[in-house]
mmCIF file of C-alpha atoms in Angstrom:
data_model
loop_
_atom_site.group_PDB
_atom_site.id
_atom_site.type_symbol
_atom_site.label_atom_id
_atom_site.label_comp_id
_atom_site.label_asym_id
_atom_site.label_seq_id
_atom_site.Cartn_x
_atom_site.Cartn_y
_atom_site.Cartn_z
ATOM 1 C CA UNK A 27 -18.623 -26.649 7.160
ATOM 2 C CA UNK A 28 -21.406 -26.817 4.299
ATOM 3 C CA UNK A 29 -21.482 -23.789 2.064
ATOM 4 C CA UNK A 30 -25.161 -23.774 2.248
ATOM 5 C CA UNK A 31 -25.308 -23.115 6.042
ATOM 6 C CA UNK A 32 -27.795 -20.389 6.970
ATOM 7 C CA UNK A 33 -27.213 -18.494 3.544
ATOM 8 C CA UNK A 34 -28.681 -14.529 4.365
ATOM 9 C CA UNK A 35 -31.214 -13.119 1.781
ATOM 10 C CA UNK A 36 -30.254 -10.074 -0.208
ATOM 11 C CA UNK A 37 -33.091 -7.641 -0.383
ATOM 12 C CA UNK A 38 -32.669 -4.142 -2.675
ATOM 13 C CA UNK A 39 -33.705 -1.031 -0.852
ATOM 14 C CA UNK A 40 -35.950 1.830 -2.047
ATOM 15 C CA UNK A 41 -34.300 5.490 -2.841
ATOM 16 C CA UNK A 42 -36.589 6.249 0.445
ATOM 17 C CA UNK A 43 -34.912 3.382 3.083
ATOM 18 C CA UNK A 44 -31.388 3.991 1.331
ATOM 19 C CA UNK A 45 -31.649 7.954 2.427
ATOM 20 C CA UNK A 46 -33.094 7.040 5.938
ATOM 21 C CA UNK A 47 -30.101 4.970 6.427
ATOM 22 C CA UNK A 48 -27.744 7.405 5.327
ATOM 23 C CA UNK A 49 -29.460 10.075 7.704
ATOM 24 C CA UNK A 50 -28.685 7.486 10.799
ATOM 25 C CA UNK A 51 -24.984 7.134 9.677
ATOM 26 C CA UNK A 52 -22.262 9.790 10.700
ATOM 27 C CA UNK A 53 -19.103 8.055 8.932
ATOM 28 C CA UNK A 54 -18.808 6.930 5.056
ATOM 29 C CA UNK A 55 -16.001 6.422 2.575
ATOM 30 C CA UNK A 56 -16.053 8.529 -0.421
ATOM 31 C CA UNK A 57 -14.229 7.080 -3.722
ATOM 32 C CA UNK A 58 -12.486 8.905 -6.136
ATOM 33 C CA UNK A 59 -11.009 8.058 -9.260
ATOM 34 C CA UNK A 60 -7.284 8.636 -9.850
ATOM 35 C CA UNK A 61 -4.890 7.997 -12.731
ATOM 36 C CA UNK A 62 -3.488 5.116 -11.324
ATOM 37 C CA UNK A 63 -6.614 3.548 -9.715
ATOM 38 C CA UNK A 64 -10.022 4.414 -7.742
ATOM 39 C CA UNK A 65 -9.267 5.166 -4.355
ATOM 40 C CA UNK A 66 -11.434 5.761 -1.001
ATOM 41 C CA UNK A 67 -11.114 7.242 2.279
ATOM 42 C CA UNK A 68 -13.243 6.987 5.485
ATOM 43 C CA UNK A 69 -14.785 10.328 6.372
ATOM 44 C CA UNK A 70 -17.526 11.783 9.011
ATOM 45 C CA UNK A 71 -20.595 13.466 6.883
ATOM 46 C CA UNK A 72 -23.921 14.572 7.265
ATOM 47 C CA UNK A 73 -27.175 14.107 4.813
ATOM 48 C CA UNK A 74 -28.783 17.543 3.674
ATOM 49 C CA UNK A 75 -31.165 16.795 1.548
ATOM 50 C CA UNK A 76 -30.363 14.318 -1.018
ATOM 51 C CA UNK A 77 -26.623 14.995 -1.004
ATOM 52 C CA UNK A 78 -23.379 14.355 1.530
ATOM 53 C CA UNK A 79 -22.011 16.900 3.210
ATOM 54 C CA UNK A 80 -18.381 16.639 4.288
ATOM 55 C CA UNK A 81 -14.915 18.604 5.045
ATOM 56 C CA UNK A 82 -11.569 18.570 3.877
ATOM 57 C CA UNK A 83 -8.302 20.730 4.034
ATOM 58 C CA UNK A 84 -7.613 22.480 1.232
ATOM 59 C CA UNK A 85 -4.353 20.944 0.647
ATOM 60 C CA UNK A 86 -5.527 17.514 0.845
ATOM 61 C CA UNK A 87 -5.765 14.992 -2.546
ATOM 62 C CA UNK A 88 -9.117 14.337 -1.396
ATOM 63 C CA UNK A 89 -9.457 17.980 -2.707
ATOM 64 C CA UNK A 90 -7.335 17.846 -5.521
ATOM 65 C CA UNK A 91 -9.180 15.173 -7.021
ATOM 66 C CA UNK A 92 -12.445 15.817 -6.390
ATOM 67 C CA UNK A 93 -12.395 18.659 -8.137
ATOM 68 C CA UNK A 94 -12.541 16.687 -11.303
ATOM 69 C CA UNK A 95 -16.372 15.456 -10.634
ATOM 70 C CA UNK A 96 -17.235 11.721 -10.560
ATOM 71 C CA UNK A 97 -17.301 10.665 -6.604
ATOM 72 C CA UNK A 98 -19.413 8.257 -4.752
ATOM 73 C CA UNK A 99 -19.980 7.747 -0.887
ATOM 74 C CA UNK A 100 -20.691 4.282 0.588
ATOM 75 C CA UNK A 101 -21.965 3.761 3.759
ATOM 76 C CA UNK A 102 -22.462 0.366 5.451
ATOM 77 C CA UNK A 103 -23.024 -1.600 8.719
ATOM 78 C CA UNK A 104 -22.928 -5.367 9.684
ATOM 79 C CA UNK A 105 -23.246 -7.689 12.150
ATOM 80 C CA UNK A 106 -20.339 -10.324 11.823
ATOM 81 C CA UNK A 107 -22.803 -12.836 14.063
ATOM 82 C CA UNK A 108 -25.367 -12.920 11.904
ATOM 83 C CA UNK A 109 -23.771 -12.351 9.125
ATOM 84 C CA UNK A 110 -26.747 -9.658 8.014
ATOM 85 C CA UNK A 111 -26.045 -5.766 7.465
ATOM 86 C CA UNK A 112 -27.159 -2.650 5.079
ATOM 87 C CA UNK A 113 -25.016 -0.889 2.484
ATOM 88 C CA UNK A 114 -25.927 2.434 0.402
ATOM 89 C CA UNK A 115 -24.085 3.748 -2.246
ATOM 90 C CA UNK A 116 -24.663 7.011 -3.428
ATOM 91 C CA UNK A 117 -22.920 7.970 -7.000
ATOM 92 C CA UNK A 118 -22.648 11.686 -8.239
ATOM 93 C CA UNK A 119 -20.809 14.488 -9.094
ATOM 94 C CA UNK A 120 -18.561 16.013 -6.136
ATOM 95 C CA UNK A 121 -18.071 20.299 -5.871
ATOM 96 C CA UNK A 122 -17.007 22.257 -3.164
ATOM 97 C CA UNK A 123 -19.848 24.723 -1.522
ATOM 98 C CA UNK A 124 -18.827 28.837 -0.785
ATOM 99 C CA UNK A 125 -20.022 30.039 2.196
ATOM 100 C CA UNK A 126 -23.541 31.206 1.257
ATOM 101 C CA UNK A 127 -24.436 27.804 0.196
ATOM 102 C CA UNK A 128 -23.808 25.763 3.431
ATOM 103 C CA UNK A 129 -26.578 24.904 5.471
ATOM 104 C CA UNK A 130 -27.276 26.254 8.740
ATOM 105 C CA UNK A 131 -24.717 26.160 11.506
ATOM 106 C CA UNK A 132 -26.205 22.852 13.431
ATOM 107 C CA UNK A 133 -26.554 20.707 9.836
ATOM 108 C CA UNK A 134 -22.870 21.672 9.059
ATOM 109 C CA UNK A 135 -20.085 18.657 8.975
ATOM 110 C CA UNK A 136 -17.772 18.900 11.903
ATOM 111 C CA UNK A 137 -14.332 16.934 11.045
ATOM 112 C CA UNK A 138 -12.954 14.409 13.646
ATOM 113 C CA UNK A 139 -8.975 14.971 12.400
ATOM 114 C CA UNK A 140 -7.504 17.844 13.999
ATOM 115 C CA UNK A 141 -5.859 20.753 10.842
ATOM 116 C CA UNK A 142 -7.962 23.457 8.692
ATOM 117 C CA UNK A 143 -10.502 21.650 7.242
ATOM 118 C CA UNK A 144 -12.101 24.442 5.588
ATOM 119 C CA UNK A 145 -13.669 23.014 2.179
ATOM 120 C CA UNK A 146 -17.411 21.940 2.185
ATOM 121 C CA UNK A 147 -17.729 18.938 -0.419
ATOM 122 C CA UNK A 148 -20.659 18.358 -1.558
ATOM 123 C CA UNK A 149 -21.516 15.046 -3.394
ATOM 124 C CA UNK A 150 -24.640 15.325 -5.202
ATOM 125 C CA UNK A 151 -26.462 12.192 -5.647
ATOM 126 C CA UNK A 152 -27.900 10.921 -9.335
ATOM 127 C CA UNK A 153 -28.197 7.421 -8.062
ATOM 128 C CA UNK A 154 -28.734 6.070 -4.888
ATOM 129 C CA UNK A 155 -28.639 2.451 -4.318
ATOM 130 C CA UNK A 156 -28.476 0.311 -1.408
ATOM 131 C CA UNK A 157 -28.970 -3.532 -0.385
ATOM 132 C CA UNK A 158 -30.145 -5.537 3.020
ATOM 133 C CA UNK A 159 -28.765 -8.762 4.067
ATOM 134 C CA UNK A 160 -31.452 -10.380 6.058
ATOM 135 C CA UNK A 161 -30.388 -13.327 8.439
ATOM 136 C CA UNK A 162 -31.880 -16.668 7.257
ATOM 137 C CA UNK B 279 -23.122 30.665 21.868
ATOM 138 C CA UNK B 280 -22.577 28.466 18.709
ATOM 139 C CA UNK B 281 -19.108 30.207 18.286
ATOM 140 C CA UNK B 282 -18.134 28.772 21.853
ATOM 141 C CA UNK B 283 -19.610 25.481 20.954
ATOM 142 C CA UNK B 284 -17.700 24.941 17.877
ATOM 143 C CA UNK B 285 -14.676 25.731 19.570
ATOM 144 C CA UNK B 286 -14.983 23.361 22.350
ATOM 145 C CA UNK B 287 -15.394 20.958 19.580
ATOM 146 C CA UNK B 288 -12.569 21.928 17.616
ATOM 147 C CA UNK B 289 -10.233 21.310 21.444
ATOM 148 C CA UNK B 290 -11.902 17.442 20.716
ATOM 149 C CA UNK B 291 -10.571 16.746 17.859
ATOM 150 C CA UNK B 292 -8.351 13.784 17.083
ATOM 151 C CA UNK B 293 -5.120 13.017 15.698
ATOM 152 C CA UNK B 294 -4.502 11.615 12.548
ATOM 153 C CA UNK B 295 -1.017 9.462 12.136
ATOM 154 C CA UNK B 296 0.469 6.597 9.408
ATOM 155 C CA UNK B 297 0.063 3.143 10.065
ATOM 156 C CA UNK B 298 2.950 1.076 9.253
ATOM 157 C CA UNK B 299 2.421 -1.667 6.272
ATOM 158 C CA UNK B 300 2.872 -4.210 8.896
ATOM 159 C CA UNK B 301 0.219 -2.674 10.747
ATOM 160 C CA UNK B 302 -2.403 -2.448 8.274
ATOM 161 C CA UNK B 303 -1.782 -6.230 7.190
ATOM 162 C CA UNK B 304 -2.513 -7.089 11.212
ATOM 163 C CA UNK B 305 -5.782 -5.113 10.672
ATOM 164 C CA UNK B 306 -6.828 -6.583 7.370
ATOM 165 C CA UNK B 307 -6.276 -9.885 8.574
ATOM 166 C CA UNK B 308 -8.483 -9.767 11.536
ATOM 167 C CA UNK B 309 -11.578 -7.905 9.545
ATOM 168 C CA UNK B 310 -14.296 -9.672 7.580
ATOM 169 C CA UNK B 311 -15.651 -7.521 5.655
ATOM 170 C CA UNK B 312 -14.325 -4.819 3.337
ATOM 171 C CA UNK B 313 -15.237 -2.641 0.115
ATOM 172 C CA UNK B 314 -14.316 -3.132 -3.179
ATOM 173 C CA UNK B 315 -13.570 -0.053 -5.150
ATOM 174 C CA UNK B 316 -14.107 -0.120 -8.847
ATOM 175 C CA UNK B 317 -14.735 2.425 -11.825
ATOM 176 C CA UNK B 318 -16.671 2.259 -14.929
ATOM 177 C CA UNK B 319 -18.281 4.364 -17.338
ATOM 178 C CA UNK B 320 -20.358 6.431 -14.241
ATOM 179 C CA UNK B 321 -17.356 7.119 -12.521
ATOM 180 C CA UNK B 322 -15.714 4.988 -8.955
ATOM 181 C CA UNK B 323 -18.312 2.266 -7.023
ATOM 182 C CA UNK B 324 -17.875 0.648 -3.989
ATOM 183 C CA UNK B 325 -19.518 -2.049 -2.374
ATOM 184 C CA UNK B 326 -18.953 -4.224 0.510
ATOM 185 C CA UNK B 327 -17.533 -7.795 0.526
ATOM 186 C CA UNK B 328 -16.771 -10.394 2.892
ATOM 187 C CA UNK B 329 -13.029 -11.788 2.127
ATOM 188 C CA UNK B 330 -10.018 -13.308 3.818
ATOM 189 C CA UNK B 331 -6.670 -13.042 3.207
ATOM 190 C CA UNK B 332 -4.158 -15.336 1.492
ATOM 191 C CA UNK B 333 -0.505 -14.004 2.131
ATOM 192 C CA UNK B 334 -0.997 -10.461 1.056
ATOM 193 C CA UNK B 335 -3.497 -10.619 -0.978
ATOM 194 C CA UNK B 336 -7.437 -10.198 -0.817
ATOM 195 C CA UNK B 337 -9.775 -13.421 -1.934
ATOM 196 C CA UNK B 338 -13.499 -12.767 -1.894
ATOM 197 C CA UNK B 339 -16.333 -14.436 -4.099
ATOM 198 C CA UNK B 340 -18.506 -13.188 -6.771
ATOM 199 C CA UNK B 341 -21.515 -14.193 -8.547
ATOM 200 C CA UNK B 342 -20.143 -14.429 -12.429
ATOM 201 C CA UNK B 343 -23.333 -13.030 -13.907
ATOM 202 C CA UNK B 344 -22.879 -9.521 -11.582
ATOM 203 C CA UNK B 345 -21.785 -6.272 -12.652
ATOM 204 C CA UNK B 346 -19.306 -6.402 -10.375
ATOM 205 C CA UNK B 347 -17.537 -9.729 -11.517
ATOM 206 C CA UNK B 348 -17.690 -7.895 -15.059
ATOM 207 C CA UNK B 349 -15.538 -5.226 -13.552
ATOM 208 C CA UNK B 350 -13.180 -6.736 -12.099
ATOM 209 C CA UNK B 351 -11.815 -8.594 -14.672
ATOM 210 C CA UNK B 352 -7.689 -7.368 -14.663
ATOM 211 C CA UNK B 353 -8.639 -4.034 -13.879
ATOM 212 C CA UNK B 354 -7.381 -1.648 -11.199
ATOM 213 C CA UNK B 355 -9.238 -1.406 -7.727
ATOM 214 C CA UNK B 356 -9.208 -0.363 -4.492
ATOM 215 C CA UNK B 357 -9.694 -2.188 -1.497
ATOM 216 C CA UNK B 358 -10.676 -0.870 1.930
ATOM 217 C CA UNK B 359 -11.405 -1.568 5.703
ATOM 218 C CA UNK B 360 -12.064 0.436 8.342
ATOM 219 C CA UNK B 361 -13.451 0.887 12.163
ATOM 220 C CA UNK B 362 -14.295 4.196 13.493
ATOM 221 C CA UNK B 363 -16.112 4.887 16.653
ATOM 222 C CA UNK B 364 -18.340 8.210 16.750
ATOM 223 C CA UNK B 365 -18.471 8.167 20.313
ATOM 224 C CA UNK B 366 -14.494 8.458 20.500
ATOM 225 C CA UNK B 367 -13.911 10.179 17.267
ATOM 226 C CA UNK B 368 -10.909 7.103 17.113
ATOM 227 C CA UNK B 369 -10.148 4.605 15.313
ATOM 228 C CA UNK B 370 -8.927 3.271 11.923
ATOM 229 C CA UNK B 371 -8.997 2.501 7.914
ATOM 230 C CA UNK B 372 -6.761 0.429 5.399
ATOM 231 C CA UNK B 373 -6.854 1.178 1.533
ATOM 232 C CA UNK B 374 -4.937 -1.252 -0.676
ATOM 233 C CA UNK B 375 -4.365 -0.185 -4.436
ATOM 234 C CA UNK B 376 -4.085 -3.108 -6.670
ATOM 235 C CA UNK B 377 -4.970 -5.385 -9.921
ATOM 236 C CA UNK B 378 -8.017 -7.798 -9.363
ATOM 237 C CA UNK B 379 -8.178 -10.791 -10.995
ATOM 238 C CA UNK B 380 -10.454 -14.373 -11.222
ATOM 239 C CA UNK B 381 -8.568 -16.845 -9.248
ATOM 240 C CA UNK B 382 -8.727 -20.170 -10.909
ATOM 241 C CA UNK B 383 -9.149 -23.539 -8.633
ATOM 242 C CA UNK B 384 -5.184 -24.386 -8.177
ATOM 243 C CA UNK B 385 -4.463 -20.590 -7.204
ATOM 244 C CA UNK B 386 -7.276 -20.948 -4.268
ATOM 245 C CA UNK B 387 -5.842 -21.857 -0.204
ATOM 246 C CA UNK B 388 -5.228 -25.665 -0.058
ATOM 247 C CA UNK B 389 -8.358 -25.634 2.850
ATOM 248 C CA UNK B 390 -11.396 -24.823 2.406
ATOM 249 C CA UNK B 391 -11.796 -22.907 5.564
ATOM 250 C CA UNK B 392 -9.093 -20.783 4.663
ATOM 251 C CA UNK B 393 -11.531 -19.692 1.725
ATOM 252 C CA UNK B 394 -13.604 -16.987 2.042
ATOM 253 C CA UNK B 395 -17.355 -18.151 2.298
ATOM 254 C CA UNK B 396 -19.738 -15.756 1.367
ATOM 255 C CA UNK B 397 -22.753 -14.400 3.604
ATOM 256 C CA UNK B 398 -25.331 -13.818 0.634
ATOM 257 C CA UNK B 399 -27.720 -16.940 -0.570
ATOM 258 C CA UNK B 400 -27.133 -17.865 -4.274
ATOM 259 C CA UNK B 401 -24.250 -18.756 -6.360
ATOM 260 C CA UNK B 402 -21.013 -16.538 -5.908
ATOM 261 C CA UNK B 403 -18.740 -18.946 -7.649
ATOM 262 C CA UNK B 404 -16.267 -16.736 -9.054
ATOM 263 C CA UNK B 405 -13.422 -16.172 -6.935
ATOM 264 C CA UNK B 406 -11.678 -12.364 -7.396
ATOM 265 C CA UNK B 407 -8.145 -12.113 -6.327
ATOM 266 C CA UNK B 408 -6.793 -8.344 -5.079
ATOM 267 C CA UNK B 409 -2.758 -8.298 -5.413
ATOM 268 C CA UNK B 410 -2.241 -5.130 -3.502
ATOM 269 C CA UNK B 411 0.659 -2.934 -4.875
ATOM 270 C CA UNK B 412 0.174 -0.111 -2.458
ATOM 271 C CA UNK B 413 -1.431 -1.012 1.170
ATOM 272 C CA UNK B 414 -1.674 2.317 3.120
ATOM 273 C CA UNK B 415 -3.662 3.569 6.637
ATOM 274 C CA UNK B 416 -4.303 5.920 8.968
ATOM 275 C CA UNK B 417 -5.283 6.356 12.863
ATOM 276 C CA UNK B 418 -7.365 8.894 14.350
ATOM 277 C CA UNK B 419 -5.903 8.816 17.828
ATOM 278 C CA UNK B 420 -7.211 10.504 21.168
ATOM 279 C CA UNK B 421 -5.477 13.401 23.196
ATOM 280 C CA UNK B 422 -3.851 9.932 25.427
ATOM 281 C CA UNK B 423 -2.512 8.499 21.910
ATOM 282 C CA UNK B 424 -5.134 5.304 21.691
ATOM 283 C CA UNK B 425 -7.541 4.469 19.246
ATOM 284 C CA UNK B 426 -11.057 2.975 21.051
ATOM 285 C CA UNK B 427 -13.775 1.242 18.933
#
């Protein structure tokens, strides 16, 4: 097999396409940075606004180390076929919401994993990025 | 109303349980494409690759004049895969913790097909090598124990 078969085209996406894709998606993977190395875990989220929305249990290390700031969430989806697909990253700065901040009861993130999954995150996005591979 | 609702969805919810290491190796072997997790002055950055696996560890090609090829350089990354199915609320993810590192020409898989090709036009000549050190995952499992994606 040539390397040059049907090569895809990567096209850069606009803040505007990157945040209607991330409005379609309802799983991500946020990354954290730990002493030993980055790390990232699959979660189910929802857009509000310009920023993610997810939960977490209290006790989790997704919690513990978010609290230091720096996250990102990365959401993709490709077609193995055709070899084309979308990804967004959004990087930011990660807190946890009180109960007065969260959005009304039908925009709220509903966790998939049974347990207490009582802590809003909240990554708030500085940069939003995103790329489309386009099938030759 | 919404009270009742959110409790019907909480009876929905899924179970979340280890994968072995043997198990995760099964599922990064038969996936394509996974993220690369790196850090740099802004903080952690993921983005997605195509790759295949030699032994244990994670081959995928870079373009030597990226960003990302600059960060990955002997540094310490994540890798991850996963499938999850938002109909089911089931299914799966991998994260590997490791070094990556260039792989020169005599460290590549003796065939060429065994060599990850990548999807995106334009020169990704750089190979980047991932040798795990951790290699962790989960399931979200249904109330009948399976995982459906």
């Amino acid at each position: 097999m040539k390397e040059t078969w049907y090569p895809s085209h990567l096209r850069t996406l606009s803040t505007a396409e990157c945040l209607e894709l991330l409005a379609t998606a309802s799983v991500g993977r946020v990354a954290y940075c730990t002493d030993d190395s980055p790390v990232v875990l699959p979660v189910n989220f929802v857009l509000s606004g310009e920023s993610i929305l997810f939960r977490t249990s209290p006790h989790s290390v997704l919690a513990q180390h978010l609290r230091h700031g720096r996250a990102s969430f990365q959401v993709d989806d490709y077609d193995d076929y055709t070899q084309s697909g979308w990804s967004v990253l959004v990087r930011g700065e990660a807190d946890f919401l009180e109960y007065d901040e969260l959005p009304p009861p039908e925009g709220r993130p509903e966790p998939w994993a049974e347990g207490t999954r009582t802590f809003h995150v909240r990554i708030r996005a500085r940069e939003i990025t995103g790329r489309r591979l386009i099938p030759a | 109303m919404l009270d009742v609702m959110s409790t019907f969805e909480d009876l929905q919810q899924s179970t979340l349980t280890e994968l072995t290491r043997r198990e995760c190796l099964r599922h990064l072997r038969s996936t394509r494409v996974g993220r690369i997790v790196f850090s740099d002055q802004d903080g952690p950055a993921a983005l997605p690759v195509n790759y295949r696996m030699d032994g244990d560890s994670i081959l995928f090609r870079v373009s030597p004049t990226s960003d990302l090829c600059l960060r990955l350089d002997r540094s310490r990354v994540a890798f991850e895969v996963d499938r999850l199915d938002d109909f089911h609320l089931t299914g799966w993810s991998v994260l590997v913790r490791g070094t990556a590192s260039y792989a020169e020409a005599d460290d590549l898989p003796e065939h060429r097909a065994d060599r990850p090709l990548p999807w995106a036009r334009g020169p990704r000549h750089t190979y980047v090598r991932v040798t795990p050190d951790r290699i962790t995952g989960r399931q979200l499992i249904d109330e009948e124990g399976s995982v459906r994606t």
